[in-house]
Backbone as numpy.savetxt, mean C-alpha at the origin, in Angstrom:
# Nx Ny Nz CAx CAy CAz Cx Cy Cz
-43.86 21.31 -4.35 -42.44 21.25 -4.75 -42.10 22.28 -5.83
-43.17 22.93 -6.37 -42.93 23.90 -7.43 -42.06 25.04 -6.91
-41.10 25.44 -7.73 -40.24 26.55 -7.38 -39.07 26.19 -6.45
-39.06 24.95 -5.96 -37.99 24.51 -5.07 -36.83 23.95 -5.93
-35.67 24.25 -5.58 -34.48 23.71 -6.26 -34.11 22.37 -5.70
-34.15 21.36 -6.54 -33.81 20.02 -6.09 -32.32 19.85 -5.96
-31.87 19.34 -4.79 -30.44 19.05 -4.60 -29.91 18.05 -5.59
-28.84 18.33 -6.26 -28.22 17.35 -7.14 -28.90 17.32 -8.50
-29.72 18.25 -8.84 -30.48 18.18 -10.11 -29.70 18.79 -11.29
-28.50 19.35 -11.05 -27.75 19.91 -12.15 -27.18 18.89 -13.07
-26.69 19.32 -14.25 -26.13 18.41 -15.20 -24.78 17.88 -14.72
-24.46 16.68 -15.09 -23.20 16.07 -14.76 -22.14 16.58 -15.73
-20.98 16.93 -15.20 -19.94 17.48 -16.08 -19.30 16.42 -16.96
-19.22 15.18 -16.45 -18.57 14.11 -17.25 -19.27 12.80 -16.81
-20.48 12.55 -17.33 -21.28 11.45 -16.80 -20.77 10.06 -17.05
-19.84 9.86 -18.01 -19.39 8.51 -18.33 -17.94 8.27 -17.95
-17.41 9.09 -17.07 -16.04 8.85 -16.58 -16.03 8.86 -15.06
-15.46 7.81 -14.44 -15.22 7.79 -12.98 -13.71 7.86 -12.82
-13.17 8.99 -12.41 -11.73 9.14 -12.31 -11.20 8.46 -11.09
-10.09 7.80 -11.22 -9.43 7.19 -10.07 -8.73 8.30 -9.30
-8.97 8.43 -7.97 -8.33 9.53 -7.22 -6.81 9.53 -7.30
-6.19 8.31 -7.31 -4.75 8.25 -7.30 -4.30 6.83 -7.73
-3.25 6.75 -8.56 -2.59 5.52 -8.91 -1.12 5.71 -8.67
-0.52 4.74 -7.97 0.94 4.80 -7.75 1.57 3.47 -8.20
2.84 3.57 -8.56 3.62 2.40 -9.00 4.83 2.26 -8.14
5.00 1.00 -7.57 6.15 0.66 -6.77 6.95 -0.38 -7.50
8.26 -0.19 -7.72 9.04 -1.05 -8.52 10.09 -1.78 -7.68
10.26 -3.06 -7.95 11.36 -3.81 -7.40 12.66 -3.22 -7.97
13.74 -3.25 -7.19 14.98 -2.61 -7.63 15.50 -3.23 -8.95
15.26 -4.52 -9.17 15.64 -5.11 -10.44 14.74 -4.72 -11.58
13.55 -4.18 -11.30 12.59 -3.86 -12.30 11.73 -5.02 -12.76
11.95 -6.23 -12.20 11.22 -7.41 -12.66 9.78 -7.42 -12.19
9.51 -6.84 -11.01 8.15 -6.81 -10.49 7.77 -5.41 -10.16
6.49 -5.13 -10.36 5.92 -3.79 -10.16 4.58 -3.99 -9.42
4.38 -3.21 -8.38 3.05 -3.24 -7.75 2.35 -1.88 -8.11
1.16 -1.99 -8.72 0.33 -0.88 -9.02 -0.76 -0.80 -7.95
-0.86 0.35 -7.28 -1.84 0.55 -6.21 -2.83 1.60 -6.75
-4.09 1.20 -6.90 -5.13 2.06 -7.41 -6.09 2.45 -6.29
-6.18 3.69 -5.98 -7.20 4.22 -5.06 -8.46 4.38 -5.87
-9.60 3.79 -5.42 -10.79 3.82 -6.24 -11.87 4.64 -5.61
-12.77 5.12 -6.46 -13.92 5.94 -6.03 -15.24 5.15 -6.09
-15.29 4.16 -7.01 -16.48 3.39 -7.26 -16.26 1.95 -6.78
-16.92 1.54 -5.71 -16.66 0.23 -5.15 -16.99 -0.92 -6.11
-18.15 -0.82 -6.76 -18.54 -1.87 -7.72 -17.56 -2.01 -8.85
-17.13 -0.84 -9.38 -16.17 -0.85 -10.49 -14.85 -1.48 -10.08
-14.41 -1.15 -8.82 -13.13 -1.71 -8.37 -13.18 -3.22 -8.26
-14.28 -3.76 -7.76 -14.35 -5.20 -7.63 -14.51 -5.88 -9.01
-15.23 -5.24 -9.92 -15.38 -5.77 -11.26 -13.99 -5.86 -11.94
-13.25 -4.77 -11.82 -11.89 -4.70 -12.41 -11.00 -5.74 -11.83
-10.95 -5.86 -10.50 -10.04 -6.84 -9.88 -10.38 -8.22 -10.36
-11.68 -8.56 -10.47 -12.10 -9.90 -10.88 -11.59 -10.24 -12.28
-11.68 -9.27 -13.18 -11.26 -9.55 -14.59 -9.76 -9.34 -14.77
-9.18 -8.31 -14.19 -7.78 -8.03 -14.39 -6.89 -9.16 -13.88
-7.38 -9.91 -12.90 -6.58 -10.99 -12.33 -6.30 -12.09 -13.39
-7.06 -12.11 -14.48 -6.83 -13.09 -15.52 -5.66 -12.74 -16.46
-5.20 -11.47 -16.38 -4.13 -11.05 -17.29 -2.86 -11.81 -16.98
-2.16 -12.31 -18.01 -0.92 -13.06 -17.78 0.19 -12.28 -17.07
0.18 -10.98 -17.10 1.26 -10.22 -16.41 0.93 -9.98 -14.96
-0.36 -10.33 -14.54 -0.78 -10.06 -13.13 -0.41 -11.28 -12.30
0.50 -11.08 -11.33 0.87 -12.19 -10.45 -0.09 -12.28 -9.26
-0.66 -11.18 -8.80 -1.66 -11.23 -7.74 -2.50 -9.99 -7.81
-3.72 -10.07 -7.29 -4.64 -8.93 -7.25 -5.42 -9.04 -5.98
-5.47 -7.96 -5.20 -6.18 -7.97 -3.91 -6.64 -6.57 -3.56
-7.68 -6.56 -2.69 -8.18 -5.30 -2.21 -7.65 -5.03 -0.79
-7.11 -3.83 -0.59 -6.61 -3.41 0.72 -7.24 -2.06 1.01
-8.20 -2.06 1.92 -8.90 -0.80 2.28 -9.47 -0.13 1.05
-9.16 1.12 0.81 -9.69 1.82 -0.36 -8.88 1.67 -1.62
-8.07 0.57 -1.71 -7.19 0.40 -2.85 -7.34 -1.00 -3.39
-7.00 -1.09 -4.69 -6.80 -2.44 -5.34 -5.29 -2.46 -5.71
-4.68 -3.58 -5.42 -3.24 -3.74 -5.64 -3.01 -4.88 -6.63
-2.19 -4.59 -7.63 -1.80 -5.58 -8.61 -0.32 -5.70 -8.62
0.20 -6.92 -8.36 1.59 -7.18 -8.51 1.79 -7.74 -9.93
2.65 -7.05 -10.70 2.80 -7.41 -12.13 4.25 -7.85 -12.39
4.41 -8.70 -13.36 5.72 -9.00 -13.86 5.92 -8.05 -15.05
7.17 -7.61 -15.19 7.46 -6.65 -16.30 7.31 -7.40 -17.62
6.79 -6.72 -18.64 6.62 -7.35 -19.96 5.29 -6.92 -20.58
5.11 -7.33 -21.82 3.88 -7.08 -22.51 3.28 -8.36 -23.10
1.93 -8.38 -23.20 1.27 -9.61 -23.70 0.08 -9.16 -24.57
-0.36 -10.05 -25.42 -1.61 -9.86 -26.16 -2.73 -10.45 -25.31
-3.76 -9.67 -25.06 -4.84 -10.10 -24.24 -6.00 -10.69 -25.09
-6.37 -11.95 -24.87 -7.45 -12.53 -25.65 -8.82 -12.09 -25.04
-9.11 -10.79 -25.19 -10.33 -10.24 -24.59 -11.59 -10.88 -25.23
-12.60 -11.07 -24.38 -13.89 -11.62 -24.81 -15.00 -11.09 -23.92
-16.01 -10.56 -24.54 -17.08 -9.96 -23.80 -17.62 -10.87 -22.70
-17.87 -10.31 -21.54 -18.39 -10.99 -20.37 -17.35 -11.92 -19.66
-16.61 -12.65 -20.42 -15.66 -13.61 -19.83 -14.30 -12.95 -19.47
-13.75 -12.16 -20.37 -12.52 -11.47 -20.13 -12.54 -10.12 -20.85
-13.33 -9.17 -20.38 -13.55 -7.94 -21.11 -12.47 -6.87 -20.91
-11.58 -7.03 -19.96 -10.59 -5.99 -19.71 -9.42 -6.57 -18.95
-8.22 -5.94 -19.13 -7.08 -6.45 -18.42 -5.91 -5.51 -18.51
-4.80 -5.92 -17.92 -3.54 -5.21 -18.00 -2.67 -5.92 -18.98
-2.20 -5.18 -20.03 -1.49 -5.77 -21.16 0.00 -5.61 -21.02
0.47 -4.81 -20.09 1.93 -4.65 -19.97 2.36 -3.72 -18.85
3.61 -3.89 -18.47 4.15 -3.02 -17.44 5.69 -2.99 -17.65
6.27 -1.85 -17.31 7.70 -1.73 -17.48 8.29 -0.66 -16.57
9.54 -0.78 -16.20 10.26 0.22 -15.46 11.26 0.89 -16.41
11.12 2.21 -16.52 11.99 2.96 -17.46 12.58 4.14 -16.66
13.80 3.96 -16.12 14.44 5.04 -15.38 13.67 5.32 -14.13
13.22 6.54 -13.98 12.52 6.99 -12.80 10.98 6.87 -12.96
10.58 6.13 -13.96 9.13 6.00 -14.26 8.73 4.52 -14.36
7.44 4.33 -14.05 6.78 3.04 -14.31 5.72 3.27 -15.36
5.61 2.40 -16.32 4.55 2.46 -17.29 3.64 1.23 -17.20
2.33 1.46 -17.34 1.34 0.37 -17.23 0.37 0.56 -18.39
0.08 -0.53 -19.13 -0.84 -0.50 -20.23 -2.11 -1.29 -19.91
-3.24 -0.66 -20.08 -4.59 -1.22 -19.81 -5.31 -1.36 -21.13
-6.24 -2.33 -21.21 -7.04 -2.52 -22.41 -8.35 -3.09 -22.01
-9.47 -2.63 -22.69 -10.77 -3.14 -22.34 -11.79 -2.94 -23.42
-12.92 -3.67 -23.33 -13.98 -3.59 -24.29 -15.17 -2.91 -23.67
-15.88 -2.08 -24.46 -17.11 -1.44 -23.95 -16.84 -0.63 -22.70
-17.66 -0.85 -21.66 -17.44 -0.16 -20.40 -16.10 -0.44 -19.79
-15.58 -1.64 -20.02 -14.24 -1.97 -19.59 -13.20 -1.14 -20.25
-13.46 -0.70 -21.48 -12.54 0.19 -22.21 -12.55 1.59 -21.62
-13.75 2.04 -21.19 -13.82 3.35 -20.54 -12.94 3.37 -19.29
-13.03 2.25 -18.48 -12.19 2.20 -17.29 -10.73 2.07 -17.63
-10.41 1.37 -18.69 -8.98 1.18 -19.08 -8.39 2.43 -19.71
-9.26 3.31 -20.25 -8.77 4.45 -20.91 -9.00 5.71 -20.11
-10.10 6.43 -20.29 -10.34 7.72 -19.69 -10.28 7.72 -18.15
-10.89 6.71 -17.55 -10.92 6.69 -16.07 -9.54 6.69 -15.46
-8.60 6.00 -16.07 -7.27 5.91 -15.52 -6.34 7.01 -16.05
-6.52 7.39 -17.28 -5.66 8.43 -17.85 -5.83 9.74 -17.09
-6.97 9.94 -16.49 -7.28 11.20 -15.75 -7.04 11.09 -14.29
-6.43 9.96 -13.86 -6.23 9.73 -12.43 -5.20 10.62 -11.84
-5.29 10.87 -10.54 -4.25 11.51 -9.78 -3.00 10.67 -9.80
-1.82 11.32 -9.79 -0.58 10.57 -9.79 -0.03 10.25 -11.15
-0.82 10.37 -12.21 -0.34 10.12 -13.54 0.43 11.29 -14.07
1.63 11.03 -14.58 2.44 12.14 -15.11 2.45 12.16 -16.61
1.83 11.21 -17.24 1.67 11.19 -18.69 0.85 10.03 -19.13
0.11 10.17 -20.21 -0.75 9.04 -20.67 -0.98 9.14 -22.17
-0.99 7.96 -22.79 -1.51 7.83 -24.17 -2.86 7.13 -24.03
-3.90 7.75 -24.55 -5.27 7.24 -24.26 -6.08 7.18 -25.49
-6.79 6.05 -25.72 -7.70 5.88 -26.85 -9.08 6.48 -26.53
-9.81 6.79 -27.60 -11.21 7.19 -27.40 -11.97 5.98 -27.00
-12.81 6.15 -26.00 -13.58 5.02 -25.46 -15.06 5.33 -25.34
-15.86 4.25 -25.11 -17.28 4.43 -24.94 -18.04 3.51 -25.93
-19.29 3.23 -25.58 -20.06 2.33 -26.44 -19.40 0.94 -26.51
-19.30 0.38 -27.69 -18.68 -0.94 -27.82 -17.23 -0.93 -28.25
-16.58 0.22 -28.12 -15.19 0.35 -28.62 -14.20 -0.46 -27.77
-13.17 -0.96 -28.42 -11.99 -1.52 -27.79 -11.05 -0.33 -27.52
-10.67 -0.12 -26.25 -9.90 1.08 -25.91 -8.96 0.78 -24.77
-7.94 1.60 -24.64 -7.00 1.46 -23.54 -6.17 2.66 -23.35
-5.17 2.53 -22.48 -4.27 3.62 -22.23 -2.95 3.05 -21.72
-1.92 3.82 -21.90 -0.60 3.55 -21.24 -0.27 4.71 -20.38
-0.15 4.43 -19.06 0.10 5.45 -18.09 1.57 5.50 -17.71
2.06 6.69 -17.47 3.40 6.89 -16.88 3.22 7.40 -15.47
3.90 6.65 -14.55 3.82 7.01 -13.11 5.23 7.19 -12.55
5.40 8.04 -11.53 6.69 8.10 -10.87 7.06 6.75 -10.27
8.31 6.37 -10.45 8.79 5.12 -9.82 9.00 5.34 -8.34
8.27 4.57 -7.51 8.36 4.74 -6.08 8.95 3.48 -5.39
9.44 3.67 -4.19 9.87 2.56 -3.36 8.90 2.33 -2.21
8.77 1.08 -1.83 8.00 0.77 -0.64 8.80 1.08 0.59
8.24 1.82 1.53 8.91 2.10 2.83 7.93 1.68 3.89
8.35 0.74 4.75 7.51 0.30 5.84 8.21 0.67 7.13
7.52 1.41 7.96 8.08 1.86 9.24 7.36 1.13 10.38
8.18 0.46 11.16 7.69 -0.25 12.33 7.94 0.52 13.59
6.93 0.59 14.50 7.09 1.37 15.74 6.49 0.59 16.90
7.15 0.63 18.03 6.58 -0.02 19.23 7.04 0.77 20.45
6.23 0.71 21.52 6.52 1.27 22.83 6.64 2.80 22.78
5.47 3.44 22.63 5.41 4.92 22.64 4.61 5.43 23.82
3.91 4.54 24.54 2.99 4.96 25.59 3.52 4.57 26.99
2.77 4.91 27.98 3.07 4.57 29.35 1.83 3.96 29.97
1.89 3.42 31.18 0.68 2.91 31.80 -0.41 3.96 32.03
-0.02 5.22 31.97 -0.95 6.31 32.32 -1.42 7.05 31.08
-0.74 7.04 29.95 -1.17 7.84 28.83 -0.59 7.28 27.49
-1.30 7.67 26.43 -0.76 7.37 25.09 -1.39 6.09 24.50
-1.19 5.96 23.18 -1.56 4.73 22.45 -0.73 4.70 21.18
0.01 3.66 21.00 0.93 3.60 19.82 0.22 3.69 18.50
-0.91 2.96 18.36 -1.54 2.93 17.05 -2.07 4.28 16.62
-2.56 5.10 17.56 -3.05 6.41 17.17 -1.94 7.36 16.82
-0.87 7.34 17.61 0.26 8.21 17.36 0.86 7.88 15.99
1.07 6.63 15.72 1.71 6.23 14.45 0.85 6.64 13.28
-0.45 6.47 13.37 -1.31 6.86 12.26 -1.27 8.38 12.10
-1.33 9.13 13.16 -1.37 10.56 13.00 -0.03 11.10 12.47
1.07 10.53 12.87 2.37 10.95 12.28 2.38 10.59 10.79
1.91 9.40 10.46 1.93 8.99 9.03 1.14 9.91 8.18
-0.02 10.38 8.67 -0.84 11.31 7.91 -0.14 12.71 7.79
0.52 13.07 8.87 1.22 14.37 8.89 2.38 14.42 7.92
3.09 13.34 7.73 4.31 13.35 6.89 3.99 13.01 5.44
2.81 12.47 5.16 2.48 12.09 3.81 2.39 13.34 2.88
2.85 13.19 1.66 2.76 14.26 0.66 2.81 13.64 -0.71
2.96 14.48 -1.75 2.94 13.94 -3.11 4.15 12.95 -3.32
5.25 13.19 -2.63 6.40 12.36 -2.80 6.27 11.03 -2.03
5.53 11.04 -0.93 5.42 9.86 -0.04 3.93 9.65 0.28
3.32 8.70 -0.41 1.91 8.40 -0.30 1.73 7.37 0.84
0.87 7.70 1.81 0.55 6.84 2.89 -0.42 5.76 2.43
0.04 4.48 2.45 -0.77 3.39 1.90 -1.52 2.58 2.93
-0.86 2.25 4.06 -1.55 1.32 4.98 -1.01 1.46 6.38
-1.87 1.01 7.31 -1.57 0.99 8.76 -1.98 -0.37 9.25
-1.06 -1.08 9.92 -1.34 -2.41 10.43 -0.96 -2.50 11.90
-1.93 -2.94 12.70 -1.65 -3.20 14.09 -1.27 -4.68 14.21
-0.18 -4.93 14.89 0.35 -6.32 14.98 0.36 -6.74 16.43
-0.45 -7.77 16.76 -0.44 -8.36 18.07 0.80 -9.15 18.31
1.53 -8.82 19.36 2.75 -9.56 19.74 2.44 -10.45 20.95
3.37 -11.29 21.28 3.21 -12.13 22.44 3.17 -11.28 23.71
2.20 -11.47 24.54 2.03 -10.60 25.73 3.13 -10.84 26.79
4.29 -10.22 26.56 5.37 -10.36 27.51 5.08 -9.60 28.81
5.79 -9.92 29.86 5.49 -9.34 31.16 5.67 -7.86 31.23
6.61 -7.32 30.42 6.88 -5.86 30.55 6.12 -5.02 29.53
5.00 -5.52 28.97 4.19 -4.78 28.06 3.45 -3.70 28.83
2.95 -2.71 28.07 2.10 -1.67 28.72 0.77 -2.29 29.06
0.04 -2.84 28.08 -1.22 -3.53 28.34 -1.51 -4.57 27.27
-1.69 -4.13 26.02 -2.14 -5.08 24.98 -1.00 -5.69 24.20
0.20 -5.12 24.24 1.37 -5.61 23.58 1.19 -5.69 22.07
0.99 -4.53 21.44 0.89 -4.48 19.98 1.93 -3.48 19.46
2.36 -3.74 18.24 3.24 -2.82 17.54 2.50 -2.39 16.28
3.04 -1.42 15.55 2.40 -0.93 14.36 3.39 -0.86 13.19
2.84 -1.10 12.00 3.62 -0.90 10.79 2.83 0.00 9.85
3.44 1.04 9.34 2.82 1.88 8.39 3.62 1.89 7.08
2.90 1.86 5.95 3.55 1.64 4.66 3.32 2.86 3.77
4.35 3.23 3.04 4.33 4.36 2.15 4.87 3.92 0.77
4.45 4.59 -0.27 5.11 4.53 -1.61 5.79 5.85 -1.79
7.10 5.84 -1.90 7.84 7.11 -1.82 8.90 7.25 -2.91
9.08 8.50 -3.35 10.20 8.87 -4.19 11.27 9.55 -3.37
11.05 9.72 -2.09 12.01 10.37 -1.20 12.04 9.60 0.15
12.52 8.39 0.18 12.52 7.60 1.40 13.31 8.28 2.57
14.45 8.86 2.27 15.25 9.47 3.34 14.53 10.63 3.97
13.99 11.51 3.17 13.23 12.61 3.73 12.03 12.18 4.53
11.33 11.19 4.02 10.16 10.66 4.77 10.60 10.13 6.13
11.60 9.34 6.18 12.07 8.74 7.44 12.49 9.83 8.43
13.20 10.81 7.97 13.63 11.90 8.83 12.45 12.69 9.40
11.43 12.97 8.61 10.29 13.68 9.11 9.47 12.87 10.10
9.36 11.56 9.80 8.60 10.68 10.69 9.34 10.55 12.03
10.62 10.35 12.00 11.39 10.20 13.22 11.36 11.46 14.10
11.37 12.58 13.45 11.36 13.86 14.22 10.05 14.00 14.99
8.94 13.65 14.37 7.63 13.74 15.05 7.50 12.64 16.12
8.06 11.47 15.84 8.01 10.40 16.84 8.79 10.75 18.09
9.98 11.29 17.89 10.81 11.65 19.06 10.09 12.80 19.85
9.41 13.68 19.15 8.76 14.80 19.81 7.56 14.29 20.62
6.79 13.37 20.15 5.57 13.01 20.80 5.51 11.67 21.58
6.52 10.86 21.45 6.50 9.64 22.27 6.57 9.94 23.74
5.89 9.10 24.51 5.92 9.22 25.97 6.82 8.30 26.69
7.49 7.44 25.87 8.34 6.37 26.45 9.78 6.62 26.13
10.61 6.15 27.02 12.07 6.20 26.78 12.56 4.93 26.13
11.64 4.01 25.86 12.02 2.71 25.27 11.45 2.52 23.84
11.13 3.66 23.18 10.52 3.59 21.84 11.49 2.95 20.85
10.95 2.09 20.01 11.72 1.51 18.91 11.11 1.93 17.58
11.98 2.26 16.62 11.54 2.57 15.31 12.53 1.94 14.31
11.99 1.16 13.38 12.81 0.47 12.34 12.13 0.72 11.00
12.97 0.73 9.94 12.46 1.05 8.59 12.99 -0.02 7.62
12.04 -0.54 6.81 12.38 -1.40 5.72 12.08 -0.63 4.43
13.07 -0.59 3.51 12.89 0.06 2.23 13.20 -0.97 1.15
12.19 -1.36 0.40 12.35 -2.37 -0.61 11.00 -2.93 -1.06
11.05 -3.90 -1.93 9.78 -4.38 -2.49 9.04 -5.43 -1.58
9.83 -6.28 -0.92 9.27 -7.43 -0.25 9.95 -7.69 1.06
9.31 -7.47 2.22 9.97 -7.65 3.51 9.84 -9.08 4.06
9.49 -10.05 3.23 9.22 -11.40 3.70 10.45 -12.06 4.38
11.71 -11.66 4.09 12.83 -12.27 4.82 12.72 -11.98 6.34
11.93 -11.00 6.77 11.82 -10.72 8.20 10.64 -11.53 8.82
9.93 -12.28 8.03 8.69 -12.94 8.51 8.99 -13.93 9.60
10.06 -14.74 9.48 10.35 -15.75 10.51 10.61 -15.05 11.83
11.34 -13.96 11.86 11.57 -13.24 13.10 10.25 -12.71 13.63
9.43 -12.10 12.80 8.11 -11.56 13.24 7.25 -12.61 13.86
7.25 -13.77 13.27 6.45 -14.89 13.80 7.00 -15.31 15.17
8.28 -15.33 15.36 8.88 -15.71 16.63 8.43 -14.71 17.72
8.36 -13.42 17.37 7.97 -12.42 18.37 6.45 -12.55 18.71
5.69 -13.05 17.77 4.29 -13.26 18.05 4.08 -14.55 18.90
5.04 -15.44 18.87 4.88 -16.73 19.62 5.39 -16.67 21.04
6.37 -15.81 21.28 7.02 -15.78 22.59 8.08 -14.78 22.68
8.79 -14.77 23.81 9.89 -13.80 23.97 11.07 -14.23 23.11
11.81 -13.24 22.61 12.97 -13.51 21.79 14.21 -12.95 22.47
15.37 -13.33 22.04 16.60 -12.87 22.60 17.17 -11.71 21.77
18.13 -11.00 22.32 18.79 -9.96 21.56 19.51 -10.52 20.35
19.96 -11.78 20.44 20.64 -12.43 19.33 19.65 -12.62 18.14
18.40 -12.94 18.50 17.38 -13.10 17.47 17.20 -11.82 16.69
17.13 -10.72 17.46 16.99 -9.39 16.84 18.21 -9.05 16.01
19.40 -9.21 16.54 20.63 -8.85 15.86 20.73 -9.57 14.53
20.19 -10.79 14.44 20.31 -11.59 13.24 19.56 -11.04 12.05
18.56 -10.15 12.30 17.80 -9.61 11.16 18.01 -8.13 10.93
18.84 -7.49 11.78 18.94 -6.02 11.69 19.64 -5.56 10.41
20.38 -6.45 9.77 21.02 -6.07 8.50 19.97 -5.69 7.47
18.78 -6.17 7.55 17.75 -5.93 6.59 16.91 -4.72 6.86
17.20 -3.98 7.95 16.40 -2.78 8.31 17.27 -1.63 8.71
16.71 -0.47 8.72 17.37 0.72 9.26 16.88 0.98 10.63
17.73 0.96 11.63 17.33 1.25 13.01 17.40 2.75 13.22
16.27 3.35 13.64 16.19 4.77 13.87 16.13 5.08 15.36
15.36 4.30 16.08 15.28 4.46 17.55 15.43 3.05 18.18
16.39 2.91 19.05 16.81 1.54 19.48 16.41 1.22 20.94
15.29 1.75 21.40 14.79 1.36 22.69 14.30 -0.08 22.67
13.80 -0.55 23.84 13.35 -1.91 23.95 12.26 -2.22 22.92
11.51 -1.19 22.53 10.44 -1.39 21.55 10.96 -1.79 20.18
12.27 -1.74 19.89 12.77 -2.13 18.65 12.42 -3.58 18.30
12.33 -4.43 19.35 11.98 -5.85 19.12 10.67 -5.96 18.42
9.63 -5.25 18.88 8.33 -5.29 18.29 8.26 -4.45 17.00
9.01 -3.39 16.92 8.98 -2.54 15.70 9.41 -3.36 14.47
10.49 -4.10 14.62 10.99 -4.91 13.51 10.01 -6.04 13.22
9.48 -6.61 14.29 8.52 -7.75 14.11 7.28 -7.36 13.33
6.86 -6.10 13.46 5.61 -5.68 12.84 5.76 -5.53 11.32
6.94 -5.25 10.85 7.16 -4.88 9.43 6.66 -5.94 8.43
7.03 -7.24 8.62 6.60 -8.22 7.61 5.11 -8.56 7.65
4.39 -8.07 8.61 2.96 -8.34 8.69 2.12 -7.21 8.01
2.77 -6.27 7.39 2.04 -5.13 6.82 0.95 -5.65 5.84
-0.24 -5.19 6.02 -1.44 -5.50 5.24 -1.90 -6.95 5.38
-1.22 -7.76 6.21 -1.68 -9.16 6.42 -2.52 -9.11 7.71
-3.69 -8.57 7.63 -4.44 -8.17 8.82 -4.87 -9.34 9.69
-5.30 -10.44 9.10 -5.78 -11.55 9.89 -4.64 -12.14 10.77
-3.53 -12.40 10.13 -2.40 -12.96 10.87 -1.80 -11.93 11.81
-1.77 -10.67 11.38 -1.21 -9.63 12.26 -1.99 -9.48 13.59
-3.31 -9.61 13.51 -4.13 -9.38 14.71 -4.33 -10.64 15.57
-3.95 -11.80 15.03 -4.13 -13.04 15.75 -3.20 -13.07 16.99
-3.78 -13.54 18.12 -2.98 -13.72 19.33 -2.42 -15.12 19.31
-1.12 -15.26 19.13 -0.47 -16.55 19.12 0.01 -16.81 20.55
-0.44 -17.90 21.11 -0.15 -18.21 22.53 1.14 -19.02 22.72
1.80 -19.35 21.64 2.99 -20.14 21.75 2.80 -21.58 21.28
1.53 -21.99 21.05 1.27 -23.37 20.61 1.13 -23.47 19.12
0.98 -22.32 18.38 0.78 -22.37 16.97 2.09 -22.75 16.27
């Protein structure tokens, strides 16, 4: 082995910092609730953080979705009763200030490194106040993030019996239109009731973005969908807002059986219709199941 250069043997440029690739903030229009979505690089660190941060009084929910950890926060600030091993790190506050979202993290020891340097250096951060961290120090940071809106695009009926697949087309379009203003967050395949006029599997798709430019995003997505769809019955619907749960009852009905045009008309006030082919029924139904993968994929035969 003498004289051979060992792969990876060079010095680490920053051995005690794991930077988060991207952090985004989605705010409810009232500013009362904020969802912070953290794209992580270290799996173990992400699960450690979620376990402990969930104890913070401002955290309403914490969950892992693919390569992200998501925290729904209530606006406000709190004093965190941090304690080594039991509650070593948490989120101490969140606020909506104009076009920005601010989030304050605090931690002890290694938890302080994560709360300070690891997040202050993350992608998506437009400003940060950060303490010195490391060793046994108590440290934290307050991040400023662009205020984004959640945009969920539902699509159904893009293929034919001979060609195409809705889930692949929707994903590829979502990747193509994503940019710094519109971050592609999730893709959900939703199993619908297998009606007689389906292509084969009867699924729709919902893709979710965090965007500062919802109108531009929708226009770009629709242009590519119109260009590449193989069906004349394509449906595309858009929900822009924090929580699409008012559409859930309709979505469940479409998973259980056939619905009427009146059922669809009753919920259209809550969405933007972009393409109104027959697939609009499934496109709208897919929206409230975004990131609810177990329920989304379940085949409901009408007896549930």
